[in-house]
N, CA, C and O atoms as a MOPAC input file, in Angstrom:
PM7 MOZYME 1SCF
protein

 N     29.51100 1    65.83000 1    -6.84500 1
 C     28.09200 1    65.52400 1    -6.83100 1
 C     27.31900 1    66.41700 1    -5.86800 1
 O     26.18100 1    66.80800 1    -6.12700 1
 N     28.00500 1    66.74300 1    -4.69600 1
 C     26.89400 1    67.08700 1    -3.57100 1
 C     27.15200 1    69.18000 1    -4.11300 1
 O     26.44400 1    70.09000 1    -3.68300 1
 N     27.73400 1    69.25900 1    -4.59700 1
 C     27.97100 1    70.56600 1    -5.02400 1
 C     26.75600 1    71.04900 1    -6.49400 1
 O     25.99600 1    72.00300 1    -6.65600 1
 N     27.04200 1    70.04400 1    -7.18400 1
 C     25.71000 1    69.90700 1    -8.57700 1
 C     24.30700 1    70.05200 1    -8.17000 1
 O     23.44000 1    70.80000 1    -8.62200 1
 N     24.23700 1    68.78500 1    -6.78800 1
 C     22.56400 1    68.56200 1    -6.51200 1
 C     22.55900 1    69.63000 1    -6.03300 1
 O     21.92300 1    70.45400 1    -6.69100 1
 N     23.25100 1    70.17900 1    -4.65800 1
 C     23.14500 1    71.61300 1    -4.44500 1
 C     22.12500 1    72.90100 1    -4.91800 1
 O     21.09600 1    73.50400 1    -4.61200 1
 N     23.14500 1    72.84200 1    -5.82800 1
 C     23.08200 1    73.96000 1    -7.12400 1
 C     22.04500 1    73.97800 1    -7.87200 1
 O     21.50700 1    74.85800 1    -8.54400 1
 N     21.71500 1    72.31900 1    -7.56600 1
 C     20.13300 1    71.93500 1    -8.84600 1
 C     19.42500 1    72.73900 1    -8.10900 1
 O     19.16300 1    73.91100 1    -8.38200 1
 N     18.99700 1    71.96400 1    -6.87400 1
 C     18.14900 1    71.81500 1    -5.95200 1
 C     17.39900 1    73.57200 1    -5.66900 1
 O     16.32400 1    74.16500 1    -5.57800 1
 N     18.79000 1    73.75400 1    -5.63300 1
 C     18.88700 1    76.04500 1    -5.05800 1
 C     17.67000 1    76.84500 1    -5.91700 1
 O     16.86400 1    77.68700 1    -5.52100 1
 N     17.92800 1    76.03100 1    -7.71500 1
 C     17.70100 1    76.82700 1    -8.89700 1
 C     16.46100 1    76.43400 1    -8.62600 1
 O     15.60000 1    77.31400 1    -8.61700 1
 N     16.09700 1    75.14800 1    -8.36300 1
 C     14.31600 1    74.97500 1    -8.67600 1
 C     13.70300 1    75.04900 1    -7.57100 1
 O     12.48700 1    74.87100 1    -7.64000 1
 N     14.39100 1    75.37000 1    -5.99900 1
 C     13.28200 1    76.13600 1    -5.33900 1
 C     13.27800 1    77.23500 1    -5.23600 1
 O     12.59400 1    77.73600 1    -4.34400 1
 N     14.04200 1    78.05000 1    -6.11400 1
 C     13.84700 1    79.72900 1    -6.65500 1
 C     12.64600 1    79.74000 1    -7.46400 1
 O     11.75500 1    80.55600 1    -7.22800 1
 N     12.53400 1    78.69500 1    -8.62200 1
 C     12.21000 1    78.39100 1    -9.26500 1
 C     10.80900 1    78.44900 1    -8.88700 1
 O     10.26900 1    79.54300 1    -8.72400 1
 N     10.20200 1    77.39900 1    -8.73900 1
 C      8.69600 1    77.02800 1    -8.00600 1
 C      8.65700 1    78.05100 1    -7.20600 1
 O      8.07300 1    79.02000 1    -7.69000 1
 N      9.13500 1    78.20800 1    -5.98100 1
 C      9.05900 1    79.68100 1    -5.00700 1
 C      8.20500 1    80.70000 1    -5.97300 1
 O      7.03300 1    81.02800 1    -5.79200 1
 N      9.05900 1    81.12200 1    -7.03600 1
 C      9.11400 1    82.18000 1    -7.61200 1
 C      7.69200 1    82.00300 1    -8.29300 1
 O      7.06700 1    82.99700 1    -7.92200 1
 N      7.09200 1    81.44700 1    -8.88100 1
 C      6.09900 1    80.91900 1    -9.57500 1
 C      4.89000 1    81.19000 1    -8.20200 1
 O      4.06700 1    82.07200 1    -8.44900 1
 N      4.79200 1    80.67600 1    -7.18200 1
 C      3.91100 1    80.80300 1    -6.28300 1
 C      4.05200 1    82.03900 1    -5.91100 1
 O      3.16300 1    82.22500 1    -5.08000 1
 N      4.61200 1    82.92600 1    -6.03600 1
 C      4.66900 1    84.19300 1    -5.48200 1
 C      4.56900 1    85.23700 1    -6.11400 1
 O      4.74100 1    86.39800 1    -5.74500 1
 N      4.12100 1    84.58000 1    -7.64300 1
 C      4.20100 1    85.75700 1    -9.02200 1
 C      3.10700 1    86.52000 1    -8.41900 1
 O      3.61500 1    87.60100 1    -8.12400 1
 N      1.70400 1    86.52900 1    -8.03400 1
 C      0.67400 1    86.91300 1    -8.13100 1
 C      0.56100 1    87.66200 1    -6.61400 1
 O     -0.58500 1    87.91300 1    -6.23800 1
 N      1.39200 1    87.93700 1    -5.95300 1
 C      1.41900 1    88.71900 1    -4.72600 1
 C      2.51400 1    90.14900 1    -4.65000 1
 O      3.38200 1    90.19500 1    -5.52200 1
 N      2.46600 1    91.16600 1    -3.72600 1
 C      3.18100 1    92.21800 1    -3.86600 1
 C      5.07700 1    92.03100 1    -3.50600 1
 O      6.01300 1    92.82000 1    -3.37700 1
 N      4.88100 1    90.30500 1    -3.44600 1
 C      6.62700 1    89.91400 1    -3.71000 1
 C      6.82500 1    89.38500 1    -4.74800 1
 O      7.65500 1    88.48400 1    -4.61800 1
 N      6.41400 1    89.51700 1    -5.88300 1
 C      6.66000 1    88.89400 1    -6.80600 1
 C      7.99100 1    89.08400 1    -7.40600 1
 O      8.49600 1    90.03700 1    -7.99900 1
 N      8.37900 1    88.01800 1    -7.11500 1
 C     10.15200 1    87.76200 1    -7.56400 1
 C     10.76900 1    86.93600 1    -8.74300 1
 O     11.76100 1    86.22100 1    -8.88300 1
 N      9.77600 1    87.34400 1    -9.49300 1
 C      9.99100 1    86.25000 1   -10.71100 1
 C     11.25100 1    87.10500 1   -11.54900 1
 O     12.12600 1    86.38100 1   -12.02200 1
 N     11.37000 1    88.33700 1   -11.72500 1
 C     12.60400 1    89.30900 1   -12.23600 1
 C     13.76700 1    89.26700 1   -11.82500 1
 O     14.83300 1    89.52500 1   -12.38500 1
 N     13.41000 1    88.77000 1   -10.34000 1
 C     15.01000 1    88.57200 1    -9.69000 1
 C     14.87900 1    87.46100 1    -9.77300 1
 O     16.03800 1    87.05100 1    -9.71600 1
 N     14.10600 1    86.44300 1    -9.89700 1
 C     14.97500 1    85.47000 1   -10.48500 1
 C     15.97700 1    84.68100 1   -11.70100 1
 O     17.01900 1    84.03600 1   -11.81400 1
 N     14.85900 1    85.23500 1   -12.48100 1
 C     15.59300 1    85.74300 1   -13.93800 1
 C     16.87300 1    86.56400 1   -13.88100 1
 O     17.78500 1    86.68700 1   -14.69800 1
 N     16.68800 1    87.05200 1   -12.76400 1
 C     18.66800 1    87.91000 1   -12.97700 1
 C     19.18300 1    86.76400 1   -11.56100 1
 O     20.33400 1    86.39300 1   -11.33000 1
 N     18.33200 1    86.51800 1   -11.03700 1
 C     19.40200 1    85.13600 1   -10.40100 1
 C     20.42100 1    84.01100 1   -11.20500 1
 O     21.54100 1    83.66200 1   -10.83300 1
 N     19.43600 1    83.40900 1   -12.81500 1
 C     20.09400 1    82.50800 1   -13.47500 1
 C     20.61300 1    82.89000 1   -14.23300 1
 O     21.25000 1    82.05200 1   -14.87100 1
 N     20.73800 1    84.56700 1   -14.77200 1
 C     21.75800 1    84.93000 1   -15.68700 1
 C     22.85200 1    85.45100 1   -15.02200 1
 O     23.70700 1    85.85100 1   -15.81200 1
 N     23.24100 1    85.64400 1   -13.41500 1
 C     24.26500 1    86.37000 1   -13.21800 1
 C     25.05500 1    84.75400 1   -12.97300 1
 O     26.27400 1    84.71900 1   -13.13800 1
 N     24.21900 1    83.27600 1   -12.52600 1
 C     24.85300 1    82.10900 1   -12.45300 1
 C     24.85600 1    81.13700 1   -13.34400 1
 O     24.84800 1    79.95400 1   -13.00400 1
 N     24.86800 1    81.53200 1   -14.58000 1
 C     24.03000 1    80.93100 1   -15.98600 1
 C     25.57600 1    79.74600 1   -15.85000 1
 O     25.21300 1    78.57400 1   -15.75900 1
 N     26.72600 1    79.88700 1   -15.83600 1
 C     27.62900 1    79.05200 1   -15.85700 1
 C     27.79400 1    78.15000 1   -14.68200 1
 O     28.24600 1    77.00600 1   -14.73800 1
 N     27.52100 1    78.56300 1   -13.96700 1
 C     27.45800 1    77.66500 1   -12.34900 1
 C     26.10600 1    76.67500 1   -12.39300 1
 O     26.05600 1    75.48000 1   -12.10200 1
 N     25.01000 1    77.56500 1   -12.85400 1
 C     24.15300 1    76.20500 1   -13.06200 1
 C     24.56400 1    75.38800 1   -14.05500 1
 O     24.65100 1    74.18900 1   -13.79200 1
 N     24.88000 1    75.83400 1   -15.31600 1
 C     25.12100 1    74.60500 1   -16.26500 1
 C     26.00900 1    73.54100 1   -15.88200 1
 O     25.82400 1    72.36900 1   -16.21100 1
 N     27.29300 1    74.08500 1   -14.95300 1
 C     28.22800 1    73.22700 1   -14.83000 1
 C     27.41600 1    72.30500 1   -13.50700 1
 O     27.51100 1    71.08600 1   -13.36500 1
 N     26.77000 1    73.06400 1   -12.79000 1
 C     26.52600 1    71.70800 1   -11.66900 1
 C     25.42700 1    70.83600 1   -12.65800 1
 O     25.51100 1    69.60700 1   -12.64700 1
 N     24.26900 1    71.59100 1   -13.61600 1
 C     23.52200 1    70.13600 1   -13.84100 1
 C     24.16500 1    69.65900 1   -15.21800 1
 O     23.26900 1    69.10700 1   -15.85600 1
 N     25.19900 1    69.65300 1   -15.83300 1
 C     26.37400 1    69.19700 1   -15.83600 1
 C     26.96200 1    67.82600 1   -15.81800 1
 O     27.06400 1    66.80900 1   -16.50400 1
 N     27.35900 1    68.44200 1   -14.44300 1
 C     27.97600 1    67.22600 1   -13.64900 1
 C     27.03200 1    66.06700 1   -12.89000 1
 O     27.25100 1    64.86200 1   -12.76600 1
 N     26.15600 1    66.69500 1   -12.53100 1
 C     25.16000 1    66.10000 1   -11.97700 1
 C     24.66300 1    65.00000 1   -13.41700 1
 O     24.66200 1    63.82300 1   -13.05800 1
 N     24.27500 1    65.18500 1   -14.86400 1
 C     23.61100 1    64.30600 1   -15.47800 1
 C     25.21500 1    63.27800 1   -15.60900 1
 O     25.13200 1    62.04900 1   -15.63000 1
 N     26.40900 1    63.90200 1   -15.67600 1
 C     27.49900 1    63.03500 1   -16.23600 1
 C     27.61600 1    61.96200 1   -15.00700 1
 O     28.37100 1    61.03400 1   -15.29900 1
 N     27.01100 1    61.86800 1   -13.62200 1
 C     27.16200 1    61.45700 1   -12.26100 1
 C     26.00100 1    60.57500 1   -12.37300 1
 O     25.96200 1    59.56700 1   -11.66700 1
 N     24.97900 1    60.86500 1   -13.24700 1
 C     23.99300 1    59.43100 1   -13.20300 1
 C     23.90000 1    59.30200 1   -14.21900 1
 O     22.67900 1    59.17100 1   -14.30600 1
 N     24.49400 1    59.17800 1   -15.77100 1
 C     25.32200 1    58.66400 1   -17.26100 1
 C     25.97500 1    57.36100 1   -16.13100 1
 O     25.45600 1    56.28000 1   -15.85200 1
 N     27.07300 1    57.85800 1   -15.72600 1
 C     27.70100 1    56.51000 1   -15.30600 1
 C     27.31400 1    55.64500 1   -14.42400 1
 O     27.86700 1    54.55200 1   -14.30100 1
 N     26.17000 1    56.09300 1   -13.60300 1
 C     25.32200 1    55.04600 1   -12.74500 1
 C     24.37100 1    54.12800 1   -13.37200 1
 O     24.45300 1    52.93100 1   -13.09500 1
 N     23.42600 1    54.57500 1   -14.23200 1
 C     22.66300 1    54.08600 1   -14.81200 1
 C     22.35500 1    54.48500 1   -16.39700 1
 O     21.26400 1    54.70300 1   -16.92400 1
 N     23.80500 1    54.51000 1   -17.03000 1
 C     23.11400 1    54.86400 1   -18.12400 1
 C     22.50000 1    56.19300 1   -18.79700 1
 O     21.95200 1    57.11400 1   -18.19100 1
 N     22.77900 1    56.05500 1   -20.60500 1
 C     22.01200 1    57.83200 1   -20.86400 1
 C     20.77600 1    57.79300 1   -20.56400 1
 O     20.08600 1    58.71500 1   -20.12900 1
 N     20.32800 1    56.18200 1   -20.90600 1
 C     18.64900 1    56.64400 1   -21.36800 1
 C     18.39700 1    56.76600 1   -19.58300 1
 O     17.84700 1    57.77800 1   -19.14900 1
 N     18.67000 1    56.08900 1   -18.99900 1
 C     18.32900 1    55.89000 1   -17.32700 1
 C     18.59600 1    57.22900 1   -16.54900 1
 O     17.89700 1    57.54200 1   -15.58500 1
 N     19.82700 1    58.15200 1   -17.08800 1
 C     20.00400 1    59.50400 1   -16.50700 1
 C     18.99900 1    60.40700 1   -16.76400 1
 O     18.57800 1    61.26000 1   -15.98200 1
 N     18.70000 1    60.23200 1   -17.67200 1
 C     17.49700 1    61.18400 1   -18.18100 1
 C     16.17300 1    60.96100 1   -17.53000 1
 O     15.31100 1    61.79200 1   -17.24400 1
 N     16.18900 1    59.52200 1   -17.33500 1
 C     14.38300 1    59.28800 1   -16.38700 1
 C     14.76200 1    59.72700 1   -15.26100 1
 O     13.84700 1    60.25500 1   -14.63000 1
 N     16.45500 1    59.71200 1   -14.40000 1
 C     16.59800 1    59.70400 1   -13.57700 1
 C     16.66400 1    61.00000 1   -13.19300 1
 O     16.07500 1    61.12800 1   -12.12000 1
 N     17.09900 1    61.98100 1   -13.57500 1
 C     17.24100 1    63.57400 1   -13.85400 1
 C     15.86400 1    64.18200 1   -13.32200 1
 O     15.61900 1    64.96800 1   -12.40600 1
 N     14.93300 1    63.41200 1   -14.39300 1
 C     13.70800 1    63.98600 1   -14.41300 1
 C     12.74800 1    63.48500 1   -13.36000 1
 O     11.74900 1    64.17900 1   -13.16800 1
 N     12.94500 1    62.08500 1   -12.45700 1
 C     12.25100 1    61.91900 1   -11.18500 1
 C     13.18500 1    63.08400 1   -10.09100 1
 O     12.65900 1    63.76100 1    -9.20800 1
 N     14.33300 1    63.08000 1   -10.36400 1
 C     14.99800 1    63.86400 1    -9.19300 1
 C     14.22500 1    65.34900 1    -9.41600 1
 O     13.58000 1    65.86200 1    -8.50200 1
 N     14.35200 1    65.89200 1   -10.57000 1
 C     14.07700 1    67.58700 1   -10.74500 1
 C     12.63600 1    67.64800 1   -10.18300 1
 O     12.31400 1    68.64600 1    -9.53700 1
 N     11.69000 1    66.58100 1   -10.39900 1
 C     10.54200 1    66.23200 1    -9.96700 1
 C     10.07000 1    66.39400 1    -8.25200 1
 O      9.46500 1    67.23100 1    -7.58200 1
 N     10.66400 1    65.21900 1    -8.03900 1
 C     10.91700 1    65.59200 1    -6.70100 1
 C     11.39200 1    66.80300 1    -5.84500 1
 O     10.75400 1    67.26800 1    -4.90000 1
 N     12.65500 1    67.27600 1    -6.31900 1
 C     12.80300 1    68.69700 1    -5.79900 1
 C     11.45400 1    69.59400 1    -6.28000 1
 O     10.91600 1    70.12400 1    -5.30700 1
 N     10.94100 1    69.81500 1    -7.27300 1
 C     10.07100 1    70.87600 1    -7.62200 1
 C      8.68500 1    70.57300 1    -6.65800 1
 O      8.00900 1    71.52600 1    -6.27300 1
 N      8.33000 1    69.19900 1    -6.31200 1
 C      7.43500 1    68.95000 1    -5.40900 1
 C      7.55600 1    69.18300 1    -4.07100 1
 O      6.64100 1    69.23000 1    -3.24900 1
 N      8.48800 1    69.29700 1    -3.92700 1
 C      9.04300 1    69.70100 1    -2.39500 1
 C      8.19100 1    71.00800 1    -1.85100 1
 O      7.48900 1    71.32300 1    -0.89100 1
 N      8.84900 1    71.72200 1    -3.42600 1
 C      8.34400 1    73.05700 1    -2.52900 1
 C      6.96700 1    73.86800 1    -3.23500 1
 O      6.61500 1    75.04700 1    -3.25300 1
 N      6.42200 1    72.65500 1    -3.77000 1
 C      4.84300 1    73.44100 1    -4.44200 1
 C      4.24300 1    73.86500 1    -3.38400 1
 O      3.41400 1    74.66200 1    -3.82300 1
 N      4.14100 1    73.82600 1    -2.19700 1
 C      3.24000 1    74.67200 1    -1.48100 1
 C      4.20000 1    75.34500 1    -0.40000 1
 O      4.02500 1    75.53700 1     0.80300 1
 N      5.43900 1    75.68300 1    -1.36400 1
 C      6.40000 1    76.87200 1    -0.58100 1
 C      7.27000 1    76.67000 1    -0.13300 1
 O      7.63600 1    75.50100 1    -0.24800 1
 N      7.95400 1    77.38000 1     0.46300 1
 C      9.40300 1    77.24400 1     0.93600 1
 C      9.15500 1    76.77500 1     2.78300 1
 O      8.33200 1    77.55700 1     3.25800 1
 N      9.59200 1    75.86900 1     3.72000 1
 C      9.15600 1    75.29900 1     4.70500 1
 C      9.33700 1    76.91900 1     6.12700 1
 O      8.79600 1    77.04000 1     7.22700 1
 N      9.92600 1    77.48500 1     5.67900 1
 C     10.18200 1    78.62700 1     6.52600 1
 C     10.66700 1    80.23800 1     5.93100 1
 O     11.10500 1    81.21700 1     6.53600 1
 N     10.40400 1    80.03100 1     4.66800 1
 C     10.48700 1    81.68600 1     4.21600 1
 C      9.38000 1    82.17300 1     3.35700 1
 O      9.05700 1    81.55300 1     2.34300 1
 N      8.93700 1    82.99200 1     3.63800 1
 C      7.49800 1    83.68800 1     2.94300 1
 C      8.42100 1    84.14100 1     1.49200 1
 O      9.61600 1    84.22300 1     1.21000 1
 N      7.01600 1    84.38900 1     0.72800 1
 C      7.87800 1    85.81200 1    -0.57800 1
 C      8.63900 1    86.55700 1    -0.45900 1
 O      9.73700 1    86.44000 1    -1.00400 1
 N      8.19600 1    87.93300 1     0.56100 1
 C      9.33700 1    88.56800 1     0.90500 1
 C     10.53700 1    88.03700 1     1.15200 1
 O     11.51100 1    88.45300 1     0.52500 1
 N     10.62900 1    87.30700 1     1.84600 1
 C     11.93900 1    86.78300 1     2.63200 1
 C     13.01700 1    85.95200 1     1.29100 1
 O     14.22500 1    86.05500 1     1.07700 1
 N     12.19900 1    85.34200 1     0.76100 1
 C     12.41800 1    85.00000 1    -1.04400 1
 C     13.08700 1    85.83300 1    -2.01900 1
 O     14.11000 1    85.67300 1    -2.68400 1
 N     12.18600 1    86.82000 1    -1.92000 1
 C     12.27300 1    88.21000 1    -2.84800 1
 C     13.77600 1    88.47000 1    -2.46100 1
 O     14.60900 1    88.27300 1    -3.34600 1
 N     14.27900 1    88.96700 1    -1.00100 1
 C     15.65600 1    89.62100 1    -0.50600 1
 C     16.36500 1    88.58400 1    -0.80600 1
 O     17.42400 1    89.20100 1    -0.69300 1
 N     16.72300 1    87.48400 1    -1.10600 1
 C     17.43900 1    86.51100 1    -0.89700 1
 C     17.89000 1    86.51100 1    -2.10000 1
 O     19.03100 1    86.93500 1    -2.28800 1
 N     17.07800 1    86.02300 1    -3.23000 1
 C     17.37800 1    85.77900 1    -4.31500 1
 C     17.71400 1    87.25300 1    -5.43900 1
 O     17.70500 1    87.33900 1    -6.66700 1
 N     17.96200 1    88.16700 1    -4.46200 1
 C     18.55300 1    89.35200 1    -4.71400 1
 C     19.60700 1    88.93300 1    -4.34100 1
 O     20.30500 1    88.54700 1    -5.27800 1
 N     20.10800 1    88.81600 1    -3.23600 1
 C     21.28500 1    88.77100 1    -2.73800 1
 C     21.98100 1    87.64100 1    -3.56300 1
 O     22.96500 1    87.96400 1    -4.22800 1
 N     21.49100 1    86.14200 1    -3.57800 1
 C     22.38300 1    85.25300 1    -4.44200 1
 C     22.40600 1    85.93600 1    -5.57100 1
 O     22.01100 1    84.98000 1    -6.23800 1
 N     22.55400 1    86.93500 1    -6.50600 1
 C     22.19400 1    87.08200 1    -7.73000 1
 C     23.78400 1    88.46300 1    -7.55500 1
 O     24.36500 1    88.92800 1    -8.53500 1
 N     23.96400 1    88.65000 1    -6.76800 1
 C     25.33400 1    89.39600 1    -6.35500 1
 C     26.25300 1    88.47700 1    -5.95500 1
 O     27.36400 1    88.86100 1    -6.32000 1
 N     26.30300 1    87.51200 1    -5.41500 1
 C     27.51400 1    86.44900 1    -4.73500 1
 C     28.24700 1    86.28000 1    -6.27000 1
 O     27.91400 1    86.78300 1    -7.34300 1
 N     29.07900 1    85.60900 1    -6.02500 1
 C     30.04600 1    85.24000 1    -6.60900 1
 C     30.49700 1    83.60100 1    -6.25500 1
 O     30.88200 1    83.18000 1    -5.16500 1
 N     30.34500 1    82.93700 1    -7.35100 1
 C     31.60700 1    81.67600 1    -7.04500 1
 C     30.56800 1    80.49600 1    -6.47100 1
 O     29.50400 1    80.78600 1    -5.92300 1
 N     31.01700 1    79.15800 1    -6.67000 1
 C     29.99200 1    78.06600 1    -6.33300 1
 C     29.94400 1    78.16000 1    -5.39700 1
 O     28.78700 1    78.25400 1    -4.98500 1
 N     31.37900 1    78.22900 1    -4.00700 1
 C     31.69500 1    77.87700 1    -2.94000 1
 C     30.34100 1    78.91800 1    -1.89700 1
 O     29.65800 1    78.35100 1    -1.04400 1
 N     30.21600 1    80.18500 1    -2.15400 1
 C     29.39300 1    80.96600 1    -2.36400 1
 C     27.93000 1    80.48800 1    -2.18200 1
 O     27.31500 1    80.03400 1    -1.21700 1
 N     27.65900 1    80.71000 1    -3.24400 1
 C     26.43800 1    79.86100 1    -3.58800 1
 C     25.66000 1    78.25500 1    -2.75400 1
 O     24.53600 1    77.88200 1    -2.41900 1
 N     27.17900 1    77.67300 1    -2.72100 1
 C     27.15600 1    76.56500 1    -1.82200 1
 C     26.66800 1    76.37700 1    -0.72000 1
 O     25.77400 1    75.61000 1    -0.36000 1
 N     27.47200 1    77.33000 1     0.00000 1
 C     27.10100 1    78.00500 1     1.21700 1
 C     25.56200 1    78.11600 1     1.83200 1
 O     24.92300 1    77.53600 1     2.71000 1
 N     25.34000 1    79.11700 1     0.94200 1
 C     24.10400 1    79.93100 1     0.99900 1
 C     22.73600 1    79.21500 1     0.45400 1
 O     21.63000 1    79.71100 1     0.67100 1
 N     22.87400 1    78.32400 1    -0.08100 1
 C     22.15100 1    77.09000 1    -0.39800 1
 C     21.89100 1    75.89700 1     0.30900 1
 O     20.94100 1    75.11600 1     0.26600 1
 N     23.10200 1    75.92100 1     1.07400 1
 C     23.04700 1    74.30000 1     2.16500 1
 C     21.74000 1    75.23100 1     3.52700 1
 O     20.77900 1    74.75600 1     4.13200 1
 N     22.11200 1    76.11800 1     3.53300 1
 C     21.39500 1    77.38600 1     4.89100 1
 C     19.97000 1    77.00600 1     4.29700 1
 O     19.25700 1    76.14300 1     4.80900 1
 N     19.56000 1    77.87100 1     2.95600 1
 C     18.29000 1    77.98400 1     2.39200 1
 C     17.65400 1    76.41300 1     2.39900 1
 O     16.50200 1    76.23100 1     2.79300 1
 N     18.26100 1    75.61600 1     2.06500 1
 C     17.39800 1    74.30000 1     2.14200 1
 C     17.36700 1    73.63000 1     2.84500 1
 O     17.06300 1    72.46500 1     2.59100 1
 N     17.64800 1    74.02000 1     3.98400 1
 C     17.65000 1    73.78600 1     5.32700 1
 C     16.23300 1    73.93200 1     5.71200 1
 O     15.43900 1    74.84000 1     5.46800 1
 N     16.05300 1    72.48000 1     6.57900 1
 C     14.55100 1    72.11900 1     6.83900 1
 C     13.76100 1    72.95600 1     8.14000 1
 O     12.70200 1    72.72800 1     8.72400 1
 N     14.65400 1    73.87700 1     8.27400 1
 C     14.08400 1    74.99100 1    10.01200 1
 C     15.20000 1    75.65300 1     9.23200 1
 O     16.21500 1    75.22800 1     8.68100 1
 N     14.55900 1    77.04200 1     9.40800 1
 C     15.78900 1    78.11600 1     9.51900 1
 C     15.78500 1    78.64300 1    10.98200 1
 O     14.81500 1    78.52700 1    11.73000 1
 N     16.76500 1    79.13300 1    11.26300 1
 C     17.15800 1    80.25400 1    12.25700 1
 C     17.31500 1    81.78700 1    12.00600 1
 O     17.31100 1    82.26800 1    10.87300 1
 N     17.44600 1    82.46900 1    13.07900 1
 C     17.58500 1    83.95200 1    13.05500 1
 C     19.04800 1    84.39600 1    12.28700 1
 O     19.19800 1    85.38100 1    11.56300 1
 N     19.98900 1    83.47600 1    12.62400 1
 C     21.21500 1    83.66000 1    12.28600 1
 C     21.55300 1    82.82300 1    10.79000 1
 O     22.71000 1    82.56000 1    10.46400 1
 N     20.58200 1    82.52600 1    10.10800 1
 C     20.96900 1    81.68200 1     8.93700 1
 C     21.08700 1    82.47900 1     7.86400 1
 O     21.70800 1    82.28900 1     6.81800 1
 N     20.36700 1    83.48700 1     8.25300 1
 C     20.23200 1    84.66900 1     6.72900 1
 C     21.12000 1    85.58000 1     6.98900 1
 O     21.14900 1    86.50600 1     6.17800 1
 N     21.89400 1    85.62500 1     7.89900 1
 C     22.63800 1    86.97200 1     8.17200 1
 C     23.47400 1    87.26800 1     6.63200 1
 O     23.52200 1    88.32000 1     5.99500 1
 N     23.89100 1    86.37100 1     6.41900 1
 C     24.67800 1    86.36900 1     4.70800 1
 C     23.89600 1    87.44100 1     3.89600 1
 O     24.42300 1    88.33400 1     3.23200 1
 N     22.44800 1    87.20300 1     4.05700 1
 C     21.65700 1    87.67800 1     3.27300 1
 C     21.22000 1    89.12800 1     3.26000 1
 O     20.76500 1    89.70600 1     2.27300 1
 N     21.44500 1    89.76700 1     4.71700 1
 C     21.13900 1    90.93300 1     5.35300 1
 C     21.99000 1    91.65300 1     4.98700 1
 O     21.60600 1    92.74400 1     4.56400 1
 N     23.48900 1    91.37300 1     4.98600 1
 C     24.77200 1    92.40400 1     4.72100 1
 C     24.96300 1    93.33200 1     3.28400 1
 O     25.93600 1    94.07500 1     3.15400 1

């Protein structure tokens, strides 16, 4: 489960990010698009697992309302941005996830990014 929401969570504040930032000189909407095709299997399998994880809590019809308040919520999170990374800082990143490899990976580099304060040392992943 905590690997799926993860993974949700990663895709749709690329997602929204990416959307708020179309109209500026970071516009990263291309790399994000090669963000979900180089992880097109890693997302499917976490939201996935994630709808088969609230199927058995509450039900199909209930996973589906439930899916859709959660995706909701994450996408509201970050309508007015990411809490500590501008476009640019967006732009390099979601370059870089779009080269990683592997959930564990991804995992990683996702628990950092949605992290409510970043640090100097949180992106280093991202710099190399």
């Amino acid at each position: 489960w905590k690997l799926s929401s993860v993974l949700r969570r990663l895709d749709i504040m690329l997602m929204v990010t990416a959307l708020r930032c179309r109209n500026t000189e970071d516009n990263f909407q291309k790399d994000f698009s090669a963000f979900e095709a180089a992880h097109l299997g890693e997302l499917n399998a976490a939201a996935g697992e994630l709808r088969r994880g609230l199927v058995s809590q509450y039900g199909a019809v209930g996973a589906t309302r439930a899916l859709d308040r959660i995706s909701t919520g994450m996408a509201n999170q970050y309508g007015q941005g990411h809490p500590w990374l501008g476009c640019a800082d967006l732009k390099m990143v979601t370059r870089s996830l779009t080269l990683m490899r592997g959930p564990g990976a991804l995992e990683e580099a996702a628990d950092q990014l949605l992290a409510s304060e970043g640090s100097g040392t949180q992106l280093a992943w991202a710099r190399r």
